[in-house]
C-alpha cells in the first residue's frame, strides 16, 4: 500500500467545560468533553472514507480538526507525511487550500449579503487563481478573477455563469446553493474534500442528484472524500471504507461492503437494525439498545457502549453508576418502586468508579436482601460483574470487578474494538 | 363506523407581499379510528400546513375553506373557545423540535401543572404532580426529571416529555408532525415503539406527518402522498409501496436511498412555487408520463383498483 494522503494517529480532541466563578472556586476537578478520544485512521488518495455515527460521536469534531477550526489536544495528524497537528498560520493557510470542507447547511454557509460571484471571488482573491497544472498566480487582476469564477460556476453546472454570478443566495434553491458551496470549494483545487452531512438538508427527490454530482466531481478532479454522515444507507452507497464511531471512539472500521454484509460490533448491528427500511413488508423486529448515548464529559468505563449493549460481557466495564441506572429504570414500574421503597429513592445512592452505595439504618440486612432480589432481574453481565455486596459502617456498598483491557483488534481486514473478538 | 377525522375539500391560502400562495388545494382525507395515517411529502408540499389547518392554528395571513369533521363535529363551525377545549384535550399535537416547544425557564413539573390548569382550572399542585407521574411512567421517564429544566434533558427525553404532556387528557387523535426528525436513528426507533404501545393503551389514532418514507413504511397503516398542496395518492401502506400508481409517488419511492440502492434516481426538476391560481396537474412539468390534458385540467382523485386506493392522475 502507498503512503496515506492523510493520517490521524491516536487523535484526541477535548473541550473544556466553562464553569461559573463560584464553581471554579469550589473546584470539582477537571471537566472536559471527550469529543474525540484516541482515534486513528488514514485516508488513501482517491478513496471515499466515511465517518458514520450518531450526534455527539465526534465525527464532526474530526472534520473541524482537519480544517483547523478545532485543535487536537493529543495525538498526531499528518498530511502527505508532514506532521500538521499544530500548524502555524502559514502552514494552516496552505493546508486549507488542500483540505476543504462542505458544511451541512448551504443556507448558513453562504452570506445572504453577498452575491454568488462575490462569495466565490473572495476565495480566489485570497488564495490566487488556480489552474489544473500550475499553482496559484499572484495578485490576479479583476478580469482574471471573474474568469475564474465563471469557470468554477460552469464546473458545478450553474449555467450560464453570468446569470448566477449576480444572484443572491435567497434567489436560489437548496440544491443550487449547495452547488455554489461546492464551487467555492473547488475554486482552490483541493485534494481532500470533507463533506459534513452534505445531503441532510436536501429533499429526497433531489438528494440522489447531488450525490451523483459529488461522485462526478471526485472523478473529474481526482478528489479524496471524507464523508461524514449519520445516514448508513448513503454511506453504504458512496464509501469505499467506513469507520463507525461511538462517543469519541471508532468501534469498527473496514471496507464498507464487508461491514454492511457482516457487522461485527454490537453497536454497528444496532445502528443497522434501527434504520427505518422503506418497505412495509420488512418491519423491524430486533430489540433496540436501551437508553440513550451517555454524556461525553464522563464517558462510561471500559467499552463505552457497554451500558446499552445487548451482548455485553461481565468484563466490558460495569461500574457503580450502571447499578444506579438499572435501579432507576426498574423503578419506572410503580409496583417495583413501592416494593423496593426501602432501597430508594435513587437520590440516596451515590456512585464513584467501581463502587455504588447508600447509607442504611440499623443492620441493613433487609436492604441487602431487597437489593439481591432486584438484581435478579438485572442483565446477567451486570450481575456477574459485581465483585461483592458489603454492609459496613452503616453503608450498603456494591463493588464491581475491574474491566478487561480493551483495544482495537484486527478481525480479517477490519478493526473492531470489542471484547467479543 | 364513521371515521374519526374527515377533511373535506379543504383549501388554505396565505396572503403575502408577493401574492396569494395556494398552500393547500381542495384536499380530501379520512382517518379511521385506531389506525396510523402517514402524511408524506417533501418540504413545502403543505403537509404541516394541513395539520395546522385541522387544528386551526395557522398564521394570521392564512385563510381556510372547506370542512373538517372530528368525531362527528364540524371543527370549522366552532368558536375559538370551543376549539381550545378540543385542541390538546381530544386532539393533541407533537412537533419536530421539542426543545422549542418547552419553555426554557420553566421546570418540567411546571409544564405539567400549567397544562393541567389551563384546561381544568384550579388544581392542587399535589394532584397535578400525581397525574404527571402517571403519564411519565407511561412514556418511561423517571420522575426526578420533573425537577429539571428542558436544557438538562436529551432530545429523546424532551420528546418523551412532550408526548407525556399530550397524553394528560387522553386524546383520541395525536397529530405528530415530524416527531423524530431531530433525533438519532436508535432514539427515533425507540420513540416509534413507544408511540405504537401508547396507541394501544390509550386507544388513540395517529396522523404522522413526515418526509421520511422509511418511517411511514415502518409505522403507518395507510399513506397519503402530498405534492404541491394536493394529495396525489392515498392507500393502504403495503399496497402503495409495492405498487405506487401516481407518477410522483413512483418517482419519490425510486429516489429513496436505502441499504439496497445500487442505482441512484432523482425526480427531474423542482416543485412549483404555489403563487397564483394553480392550473392543470401540479406535477405536470416534472412528470415522465404526462399527456396533453394534464397541462390544463387538474385531475380529481378517483378510486383505482379494489383496495381503496385513491389517485389523482389522468392516467387512471
Short mmCIF file of N, CA and C in Angstrom, two decimals, chain B residues 144-242:
data_model
loop_
_atom_site.label_atom_id
_atom_site.label_comp_id
_atom_site.label_asym_id
_atom_site.label_seq_id
_atom_site.Cartn_x
_atom_site.Cartn_y
_atom_site.Cartn_z
N UNK B 144 -37.74 11.92 38.64
CA UNK B 144 -36.86 13.01 39.09
C UNK B 144 -36.64 14.04 37.98
N UNK B 145 -37.00 13.69 36.75
CA UNK B 145 -36.87 14.66 35.66
C UNK B 145 -37.84 15.83 35.83
N UNK B 146 -38.87 15.65 36.63
CA UNK B 146 -39.85 16.72 36.85
C UNK B 146 -39.19 17.97 37.43
N UNK B 147 -38.12 17.77 38.17
CA UNK B 147 -37.47 18.90 38.82
C UNK B 147 -36.48 19.60 37.89
N UNK B 148 -36.27 19.04 36.69
CA UNK B 148 -35.23 19.58 35.82
C UNK B 148 -35.78 20.62 34.84
N UNK B 149 -34.85 21.35 34.23
CA UNK B 149 -35.19 22.28 33.17
C UNK B 149 -34.99 21.58 31.82
N UNK B 150 -35.69 22.05 30.78
CA UNK B 150 -35.59 21.37 29.49
C UNK B 150 -34.15 21.16 29.00
N UNK B 151 -33.26 22.17 29.22
CA UNK B 151 -31.91 22.04 28.67
C UNK B 151 -31.10 20.93 29.34
N UNK B 152 -31.58 20.46 30.49
CA UNK B 152 -30.84 19.39 31.18
C UNK B 152 -31.18 18.02 30.61
N UNK B 153 -32.12 17.99 29.66
CA UNK B 153 -32.56 16.70 29.13
C UNK B 153 -32.09 16.52 27.69
N UNK B 154 -31.95 15.25 27.29
CA UNK B 154 -31.58 14.96 25.91
C UNK B 154 -32.78 15.16 25.01
N UNK B 155 -32.52 15.18 23.70
CA UNK B 155 -33.60 15.36 22.73
C UNK B 155 -34.66 14.28 22.85
N UNK B 156 -34.22 13.05 23.03
CA UNK B 156 -35.17 11.94 23.14
C UNK B 156 -36.03 12.08 24.39
N UNK B 157 -35.40 12.49 25.50
CA UNK B 157 -36.12 12.70 26.75
C UNK B 157 -37.15 13.80 26.58
N UNK B 158 -36.74 14.89 25.93
CA UNK B 158 -37.66 16.02 25.74
C UNK B 158 -38.87 15.60 24.91
N UNK B 159 -38.63 14.77 23.89
CA UNK B 159 -39.77 14.35 23.08
C UNK B 159 -40.69 13.45 23.90
N UNK B 160 -40.10 12.63 24.77
CA UNK B 160 -40.94 11.81 25.65
C UNK B 160 -41.80 12.68 26.56
N UNK B 161 -41.20 13.78 27.05
CA UNK B 161 -41.95 14.71 27.90
C UNK B 161 -43.10 15.33 27.11
N UNK B 162 -42.81 15.73 25.86
CA UNK B 162 -43.87 16.32 25.03
C UNK B 162 -45.01 15.32 24.85
N UNK B 163 -44.65 14.06 24.62
CA UNK B 163 -45.67 13.04 24.44
C UNK B 163 -46.47 12.88 25.74
N UNK B 164 -45.75 12.87 26.87
CA UNK B 164 -46.44 12.74 28.16
C UNK B 164 -47.43 13.88 28.35
N UNK B 165 -47.01 15.12 28.00
CA UNK B 165 -47.90 16.27 28.14
C UNK B 165 -49.15 16.08 27.28
N UNK B 166 -48.94 15.53 26.08
CA UNK B 166 -50.09 15.37 25.18
C UNK B 166 -51.03 14.27 25.67
N UNK B 167 -50.54 13.38 26.53
CA UNK B 167 -51.37 12.27 26.99
C UNK B 167 -52.25 12.63 28.19
N UNK B 168 -51.99 13.79 28.80
CA UNK B 168 -52.66 14.14 30.06
C UNK B 168 -54.18 14.02 29.99
N UNK B 169 -54.76 14.35 28.82
CA UNK B 169 -56.23 14.35 28.75
C UNK B 169 -56.75 13.20 27.89
N UNK B 170 -55.94 12.18 27.73
CA UNK B 170 -56.35 11.02 26.93
C UNK B 170 -56.93 11.39 25.57
N UNK B 171 -56.12 11.98 24.70
CA UNK B 171 -56.64 12.39 23.40
C UNK B 171 -57.01 11.16 22.56
N UNK B 172 -57.95 11.34 21.63
CA UNK B 172 -58.28 10.23 20.75
C UNK B 172 -57.49 10.33 19.44
N UNK B 173 -56.96 11.54 19.17
CA UNK B 173 -56.16 11.71 17.96
C UNK B 173 -54.87 12.43 18.31
N UNK B 174 -53.75 11.89 17.81
CA UNK B 174 -52.47 12.54 18.01
C UNK B 174 -51.94 12.97 16.64
N UNK B 175 -51.69 14.28 16.48
CA UNK B 175 -51.04 14.77 15.27
C UNK B 175 -49.55 14.84 15.57
N UNK B 176 -48.78 14.03 14.89
CA UNK B 176 -47.34 14.01 15.14
C UNK B 176 -46.64 14.56 13.91
N UNK B 177 -46.14 15.81 14.01
CA UNK B 177 -45.52 16.47 12.87
C UNK B 177 -44.00 16.28 12.96
N UNK B 178 -43.45 15.42 12.15
CA UNK B 178 -42.02 15.09 12.16
C UNK B 178 -41.53 14.85 13.59
N UNK B 179 -42.12 13.94 14.32
CA UNK B 179 -41.81 13.82 15.75
C UNK B 179 -40.39 13.32 16.02
N UNK B 180 -39.74 12.73 15.03
CA UNK B 180 -38.43 12.13 15.31
C UNK B 180 -37.34 12.70 14.42
N UNK B 181 -37.65 13.76 13.67
CA UNK B 181 -36.71 14.24 12.67
C UNK B 181 -35.41 14.76 13.28
N UNK B 182 -35.47 15.32 14.49
CA UNK B 182 -34.22 15.84 15.06
C UNK B 182 -33.52 14.79 15.93
N UNK B 183 -33.99 13.55 15.89
CA UNK B 183 -33.41 12.53 16.76
C UNK B 183 -32.56 11.53 15.96
N UNK B 184 -31.64 10.87 16.65
CA UNK B 184 -30.83 9.84 16.01
C UNK B 184 -31.63 8.56 15.79
N UNK B 185 -31.13 7.72 14.87
CA UNK B 185 -31.96 6.57 14.44
C UNK B 185 -32.40 5.66 15.57
N UNK B 186 -31.52 5.39 16.53
CA UNK B 186 -31.90 4.44 17.58
C UNK B 186 -32.99 5.05 18.47
N UNK B 187 -32.82 6.32 18.81
CA UNK B 187 -33.82 7.01 19.63
C UNK B 187 -35.13 7.13 18.85
N UNK B 188 -35.00 7.42 17.56
CA UNK B 188 -36.19 7.51 16.70
C UNK B 188 -36.99 6.22 16.76
N UNK B 189 -36.29 5.11 16.64
CA UNK B 189 -36.97 3.81 16.67
C UNK B 189 -37.60 3.58 18.05
N UNK B 190 -36.89 4.00 19.11
CA UNK B 190 -37.46 3.86 20.47
C UNK B 190 -38.76 4.66 20.60
N UNK B 191 -38.75 5.90 20.08
CA UNK B 191 -39.94 6.76 20.19
C UNK B 191 -41.10 6.15 19.40
N UNK B 192 -40.80 5.59 18.24
CA UNK B 192 -41.87 4.98 17.45
C UNK B 192 -42.45 3.76 18.16
N UNK B 193 -41.59 2.95 18.77
CA UNK B 193 -42.09 1.82 19.55
C UNK B 193 -43.00 2.30 20.67
N UNK B 194 -42.56 3.39 21.31
CA UNK B 194 -43.35 3.96 22.40
C UNK B 194 -44.73 4.41 21.89
N UNK B 195 -44.72 5.14 20.75
CA UNK B 195 -45.99 5.62 20.20
C UNK B 195 -46.91 4.45 19.86
N UNK B 196 -46.32 3.40 19.33
CA UNK B 196 -47.12 2.24 18.95
C UNK B 196 -47.80 1.63 20.19
N UNK B 197 -47.03 1.50 21.28
CA UNK B 197 -47.62 0.98 22.53
C UNK B 197 -48.71 1.90 23.07
N UNK B 198 -48.44 3.22 22.99
CA UNK B 198 -49.41 4.17 23.54
C UNK B 198 -50.71 4.16 22.75
N UNK B 199 -50.60 3.96 21.43
CA UNK B 199 -51.82 3.88 20.59
C UNK B 199 -52.76 2.82 21.13
N UNK B 200 -52.16 1.69 21.56
CA UNK B 200 -52.99 0.62 22.09
C UNK B 200 -53.51 0.95 23.47
N UNK B 201 -52.59 1.36 24.37
CA UNK B 201 -53.03 1.55 25.75
C UNK B 201 -53.95 2.76 25.90
N UNK B 202 -53.81 3.75 25.03
CA UNK B 202 -54.68 4.93 25.13
C UNK B 202 -55.80 4.93 24.10
N UNK B 203 -55.85 3.90 23.28
CA UNK B 203 -56.86 3.80 22.24
C UNK B 203 -56.90 5.07 21.39
N UNK B 204 -55.76 5.34 20.77
CA UNK B 204 -55.53 6.61 20.12
C UNK B 204 -55.23 6.37 18.64
N UNK B 205 -55.66 7.28 17.77
CA UNK B 205 -55.27 7.22 16.37
C UNK B 205 -54.17 8.25 16.13
N UNK B 206 -53.35 8.03 15.11
CA UNK B 206 -52.23 8.93 14.88
C UNK B 206 -52.22 9.42 13.43
N UNK B 207 -52.03 10.73 13.27
CA UNK B 207 -51.72 11.27 11.95
C UNK B 207 -50.24 11.62 11.98
N UNK B 208 -49.43 10.84 11.26
CA UNK B 208 -47.98 11.01 11.28
C UNK B 208 -47.57 11.82 10.05
N UNK B 209 -47.10 13.04 10.29
CA UNK B 209 -46.69 13.91 9.20
C UNK B 209 -45.18 13.83 9.07
N UNK B 210 -44.66 13.42 7.92
CA UNK B 210 -43.22 13.24 7.81
C UNK B 210 -42.75 13.29 6.37
N UNK B 211 -41.44 13.54 6.20
CA UNK B 211 -40.85 13.46 4.87
C UNK B 211 -40.19 12.09 4.69
N UNK B 212 -40.14 11.31 5.78
CA UNK B 212 -39.34 10.10 5.78
C UNK B 212 -40.17 8.87 5.38
N UNK B 213 -39.92 8.39 4.18
CA UNK B 213 -40.71 7.26 3.68
C UNK B 213 -40.45 6.00 4.48
N UNK B 214 -39.24 5.88 5.04
CA UNK B 214 -38.93 4.73 5.86
C UNK B 214 -39.83 4.67 7.09
N UNK B 215 -40.02 5.82 7.72
CA UNK B 215 -40.87 5.87 8.91
C UNK B 215 -42.29 5.46 8.58
N UNK B 216 -42.79 5.99 7.49
CA UNK B 216 -44.15 5.68 7.07
C UNK B 216 -44.29 4.19 6.81
N UNK B 217 -43.31 3.62 6.12
CA UNK B 217 -43.37 2.19 5.80
C UNK B 217 -43.36 1.35 7.07
N UNK B 218 -42.60 1.81 8.06
CA UNK B 218 -42.47 1.03 9.28
C UNK B 218 -43.68 1.21 10.21
N UNK B 219 -44.34 2.33 10.11
CA UNK B 219 -45.25 2.70 11.17
C UNK B 219 -46.71 2.86 10.76
N UNK B 220 -46.95 3.29 9.51
CA UNK B 220 -48.31 3.69 9.15
C UNK B 220 -49.13 2.53 8.57
N UNK B 221 -50.45 2.58 8.82
CA UNK B 221 -51.35 1.61 8.21
C UNK B 221 -51.79 2.08 6.83
N UNK B 222 -52.00 3.39 6.72
CA UNK B 222 -52.32 3.97 5.42
C UNK B 222 -51.40 5.14 5.16
N UNK B 223 -51.24 5.49 3.88
CA UNK B 223 -50.36 6.58 3.49
C UNK B 223 -51.07 7.54 2.56
N UNK B 224 -50.88 8.84 2.79
CA UNK B 224 -51.34 9.85 1.84
C UNK B 224 -50.10 10.60 1.37
N UNK B 225 -49.93 10.70 0.06
CA UNK B 225 -48.77 11.38 -0.51
C UNK B 225 -49.18 12.76 -0.98
N UNK B 226 -48.46 13.77 -0.48
CA UNK B 226 -48.79 15.15 -0.85
C UNK B 226 -47.77 15.72 -1.81
N UNK B 227 -48.26 16.50 -2.73
CA UNK B 227 -47.37 17.22 -3.64
C UNK B 227 -48.00 18.57 -3.97
N UNK B 228 -47.25 19.64 -3.79
CA UNK B 228 -47.70 20.99 -4.14
C UNK B 228 -49.11 21.29 -3.64
N UNK B 229 -49.39 20.94 -2.40
CA UNK B 229 -50.66 21.31 -1.80
C UNK B 229 -51.82 20.38 -2.10
N UNK B 230 -51.55 19.29 -2.80
CA UNK B 230 -52.62 18.34 -3.11
C UNK B 230 -52.23 16.94 -2.65
N UNK B 231 -53.26 16.14 -2.34
CA UNK B 231 -52.98 14.74 -2.07
C UNK B 231 -53.08 14.01 -3.39
N UNK B 232 -51.95 13.48 -3.87
CA UNK B 232 -51.94 12.89 -5.20
C UNK B 232 -52.27 11.40 -5.15
N UNK B 233 -52.02 10.77 -3.98
CA UNK B 233 -52.34 9.35 -3.88
C UNK B 233 -52.56 9.00 -2.42
N UNK B 234 -53.49 8.07 -2.18
CA UNK B 234 -53.74 7.64 -0.80
C UNK B 234 -54.13 6.18 -0.84
N UNK B 235 -53.60 5.40 0.08
CA UNK B 235 -53.95 3.98 0.07
C UNK B 235 -53.34 3.23 1.23
N UNK B 236 -53.56 1.95 1.23
CA UNK B 236 -53.05 1.07 2.27
C UNK B 236 -51.53 0.96 2.09
N UNK B 237 -50.77 0.96 3.20
CA UNK B 237 -49.32 1.14 3.11
C UNK B 237 -48.62 0.08 2.25
N UNK B 238 -48.87 -1.19 2.53
CA UNK B 238 -48.13 -2.22 1.81
C UNK B 238 -48.43 -2.13 0.31
N UNK B 239 -49.68 -2.00 -0.03
CA UNK B 239 -50.03 -1.99 -1.44
C UNK B 239 -49.49 -0.74 -2.14
N UNK B 240 -49.50 0.40 -1.42
CA UNK B 240 -49.00 1.62 -2.05
C UNK B 240 -47.49 1.55 -2.28
N UNK B 241 -46.76 0.99 -1.32
CA UNK B 241 -45.31 0.88 -1.51
C UNK B 241 -44.97 -0.15 -2.59
N UNK B 242 -45.78 -1.20 -2.68
CA UNK B 242 -45.47 -2.22 -3.67
C UNK B 242 -45.87 -1.81 -5.07
#
